[in-house]
Amino acid sequence: MEKLKKRWGITSNFQLVVIFIVFAITGSTSAYLSKPVIQWLGISKEALSPWIYIPLRILIIFPVYQVLLVFFGFISGQFRFFWNFEKKMLKAMGLGFLFKNKKAPN
């Protein structure tokens, strides 16, 4: 646990527990919410092969998870940690351009 606390730059065991709880709640909630989103889009498990349905569901879960992670991080008082975590994760996936500061034209 000490290695993880050092790597993440957190100081207390309580903060670590809160972060783990936020990850758990976010994962469960995003998986739960993906089902109605899939249904709203008119995608059904019966109409598609599992080889198509499962990747589509994962693609829908991903952005929902990203938003919920920051939201639940804010609710838990750990917004700064989760915002930085989010930026690192998206940069690692090649989506770092979303966070580049754009200078206003002179």
PDB file of C-alpha atoms in Angstrom:
ATOM      1  CA  MET A   1       0.000   0.000   0.000  1.00  0.00           C
ATOM      2  CA  GLU A   2       2.861   2.372   0.749  1.00  0.00           C
ATOM      3  CA  LYS A   3       4.178   2.037  -2.817  1.00  0.00           C
ATOM      4  CA  LEU A   4       0.753   2.878  -4.195  1.00  0.00           C
ATOM      5  CA  LYS A   5       0.369   5.862  -1.870  1.00  0.00           C
ATOM      6  CA  LYS A   6       3.789   7.138  -2.919  1.00  0.00           C
ATOM      7  CA  ARG A   7       3.101   6.573  -6.622  1.00  0.00           C
ATOM      8  CA  TRP A   8      -0.230   8.371  -6.439  1.00  0.00           C
ATOM      9  CA  GLY A   9       1.085  11.113  -4.185  1.00  0.00           C
ATOM     10  CA  ILE A  10      -1.418  10.585  -1.393  1.00  0.00           C
ATOM     11  CA  THR A  11      -0.655  10.722   2.284  1.00  0.00           C
ATOM     12  CA  SER A  12      -3.279   8.865   4.297  1.00  0.00           C
ATOM     13  CA  ASN A  13      -4.818   5.422   4.345  1.00  0.00           C
ATOM     14  CA  PHE A  14      -8.242   7.076   4.564  1.00  0.00           C
ATOM     15  CA  GLN A  15      -7.632   8.875   1.277  1.00  0.00           C
ATOM     16  CA  LEU A  16      -6.570   5.568  -0.288  1.00  0.00           C
ATOM     17  CA  VAL A  17      -9.760   3.861   0.894  1.00  0.00           C
ATOM     18  CA  VAL A  18     -11.895   6.714  -0.468  1.00  0.00           C
ATOM     19  CA  ILE A  19     -10.139   6.437  -3.839  1.00  0.00           C
ATOM     20  CA  PHE A  20     -10.724   2.671  -3.981  1.00  0.00           C
ATOM     21  CA  ILE A  21     -14.393   3.182  -3.126  1.00  0.00           C
ATOM     22  CA  VAL A  22     -14.746   5.805  -5.867  1.00  0.00           C
ATOM     23  CA  PHE A  23     -13.203   3.410  -8.415  1.00  0.00           C
ATOM     24  CA  ALA A  24     -15.615   0.657  -7.341  1.00  0.00           C
ATOM     25  CA  ILE A  25     -18.704   2.885  -7.435  1.00  0.00           C
ATOM     26  CA  THR A  26     -17.704   4.353 -10.793  1.00  0.00           C
ATOM     27  CA  GLY A  27     -17.144   0.957 -12.420  1.00  0.00           C
ATOM     28  CA  SER A  28     -20.417  -0.459 -11.156  1.00  0.00           C
ATOM     29  CA  THR A  29     -22.409   2.641 -12.052  1.00  0.00           C
ATOM     30  CA  SER A  30     -20.985   2.952 -15.561  1.00  0.00           C
ATOM     31  CA  ALA A  31     -21.710  -0.722 -16.306  1.00  0.00           C
ATOM     32  CA  TYR A  32     -25.239  -0.282 -14.927  1.00  0.00           C
ATOM     33  CA  LEU A  33     -25.903   2.887 -16.949  1.00  0.00           C
ATOM     34  CA  SER A  34     -24.573   1.453 -20.200  1.00  0.00           C
ATOM     35  CA  LYS A  35     -27.565  -0.888 -20.534  1.00  0.00           C
ATOM     36  CA  PRO A  36     -30.221   1.856 -20.834  1.00  0.00           C
ATOM     37  CA  VAL A  37     -27.928   3.858 -23.130  1.00  0.00           C
ATOM     38  CA  ILE A  38     -27.546   0.827 -25.415  1.00  0.00           C
ATOM     39  CA  GLN A  39     -31.324   0.312 -25.397  1.00  0.00           C
ATOM     40  CA  TRP A  40     -31.914   4.013 -26.126  1.00  0.00           C
ATOM     41  CA  LEU A  41     -29.611   3.692 -29.148  1.00  0.00           C
ATOM     42  CA  GLY A  42     -31.692   0.744 -30.337  1.00  0.00           C
ATOM     43  CA  ILE A  43     -28.928  -1.820 -29.934  1.00  0.00           C
ATOM     44  CA  SER A  44     -30.048  -5.193 -28.634  1.00  0.00           C
ATOM     45  CA  LYS A  45     -28.142  -8.290 -27.630  1.00  0.00           C
ATOM     46  CA  GLU A  46     -30.540 -10.449 -29.630  1.00  0.00           C
ATOM     47  CA  ALA A  47     -30.088  -8.519 -32.879  1.00  0.00           C
ATOM     48  CA  LEU A  48     -26.286  -8.536 -32.880  1.00  0.00           C
ATOM     49  CA  SER A  49     -23.554 -11.075 -32.595  1.00  0.00           C
ATOM     50  CA  PRO A  50     -21.710 -11.021 -29.261  1.00  0.00           C
ATOM     51  CA  TRP A  51     -18.601 -10.113 -31.269  1.00  0.00           C
ATOM     52  CA  ILE A  52     -20.264  -6.808 -32.163  1.00  0.00           C
ATOM     53  CA  TYR A  53     -22.499  -6.224 -29.131  1.00  0.00           C
ATOM     54  CA  ILE A  54     -19.793  -6.542 -26.449  1.00  0.00           C
ATOM     55  CA  PRO A  55     -17.308  -4.112 -28.093  1.00  0.00           C
ATOM     56  CA  LEU A  56     -20.157  -1.634 -28.655  1.00  0.00           C
ATOM     57  CA  ARG A  57     -21.132  -1.845 -25.007  1.00  0.00           C
ATOM     58  CA  ILE A  58     -17.519  -1.317 -23.945  1.00  0.00           C
ATOM     59  CA  LEU A  59     -17.269   1.700 -26.252  1.00  0.00           C
ATOM     60  CA  ILE A  60     -20.352   3.140 -24.563  1.00  0.00           C
ATOM     61  CA  ILE A  61     -19.130   2.329 -21.048  1.00  0.00           C
ATOM     62  CA  PHE A  62     -15.803   4.083 -21.617  1.00  0.00           C
ATOM     63  CA  PRO A  63     -16.979   7.722 -21.911  1.00  0.00           C
ATOM     64  CA  VAL A  64     -19.619   7.174 -19.223  1.00  0.00           C
ATOM     65  CA  TYR A  65     -16.876   5.870 -16.914  1.00  0.00           C
ATOM     66  CA  GLN A  66     -14.634   8.874 -17.595  1.00  0.00           C
ATOM     67  CA  VAL A  67     -17.342  11.375 -16.716  1.00  0.00           C
ATOM     68  CA  LEU A  68     -18.516   9.459 -13.659  1.00  0.00           C
ATOM     69  CA  LEU A  69     -14.958   9.061 -12.351  1.00  0.00           C
ATOM     70  CA  VAL A  70     -14.466  12.807 -12.191  1.00  0.00           C
ATOM     71  CA  PHE A  71     -18.007  13.326 -10.856  1.00  0.00           C
ATOM     72  CA  PHE A  72     -17.658  10.802  -8.026  1.00  0.00           C
ATOM     73  CA  GLY A  73     -14.150  12.103  -7.369  1.00  0.00           C
ATOM     74  CA  PHE A  74     -15.623  15.568  -6.892  1.00  0.00           C
ATOM     75  CA  ILE A  75     -18.389  14.255  -4.615  1.00  0.00           C
ATOM     76  CA  SER A  76     -15.815  12.410  -2.486  1.00  0.00           C
ATOM     77  CA  GLY A  77     -13.541  15.440  -2.140  1.00  0.00           C
ATOM     78  CA  GLN A  78     -10.821  13.857  -4.294  1.00  0.00           C
ATOM     79  CA  PHE A  79     -11.395  15.882  -7.465  1.00  0.00           C
ATOM     80  CA  ARG A  80      -7.750  16.896  -7.930  1.00  0.00           C
ATOM     81  CA  PHE A  81      -6.546  13.269  -7.722  1.00  0.00           C
ATOM     82  CA  PHE A  82      -9.149  11.984 -10.171  1.00  0.00           C
ATOM     83  CA  TRP A  83      -8.752  14.890 -12.595  1.00  0.00           C
ATOM     84  CA  ASN A  84      -4.991  14.251 -12.743  1.00  0.00           C
ATOM     85  CA  PHE A  85      -5.621  10.495 -13.015  1.00  0.00           C
ATOM     86  CA  GLU A  86      -8.042  11.118 -15.881  1.00  0.00           C
ATOM     87  CA  LYS A  87      -5.559  13.277 -17.763  1.00  0.00           C
ATOM     88  CA  LYS A  88      -2.789  10.678 -17.369  1.00  0.00           C
ATOM     89  CA  MET A  89      -5.068   7.876 -18.543  1.00  0.00           C
ATOM     90  CA  LEU A  90      -6.260   9.749 -21.615  1.00  0.00           C
ATOM     91  CA  LYS A  91      -2.721  10.849 -22.498  1.00  0.00           C
ATOM     92  CA  ALA A  92      -1.573   7.216 -22.275  1.00  0.00           C
ATOM     93  CA  MET A  93      -4.357   6.310 -24.711  1.00  0.00           C
ATOM     94  CA  GLY A  94      -3.207   8.968 -27.182  1.00  0.00           C
ATOM     95  CA  LEU A  95      -5.972  11.417 -26.334  1.00  0.00           C
ATOM     96  CA  GLY A  96      -3.724  13.952 -24.618  1.00  0.00           C
ATOM     97  CA  PHE A  97      -4.571  16.554 -27.240  1.00  0.00           C
ATOM     98  CA  LEU A  98      -7.853  17.057 -25.381  1.00  0.00           C
ATOM     99  CA  PHE A  99      -5.941  18.750 -22.549  1.00  0.00           C
ATOM    100  CA  LYS A 100      -3.493  20.948 -24.427  1.00  0.00           C
ATOM    101  CA  ASN A 101      -3.804  24.602 -23.580  1.00  0.00           C
ATOM    102  CA  LYS A 102      -4.760  26.661 -26.569  1.00  0.00           C
ATOM    103  CA  LYS A 103      -3.471  30.183 -26.693  1.00  0.00           C
ATOM    104  CA  ALA A 104      -5.884  32.881 -27.732  1.00  0.00           C
ATOM    105  CA  PRO A 105      -5.011  34.566 -31.025  1.00  0.00           C
ATOM    106  CA  ASN A 106      -3.400  38.000 -30.650  1.00  0.00           C
TER     107      ASN A 106
END
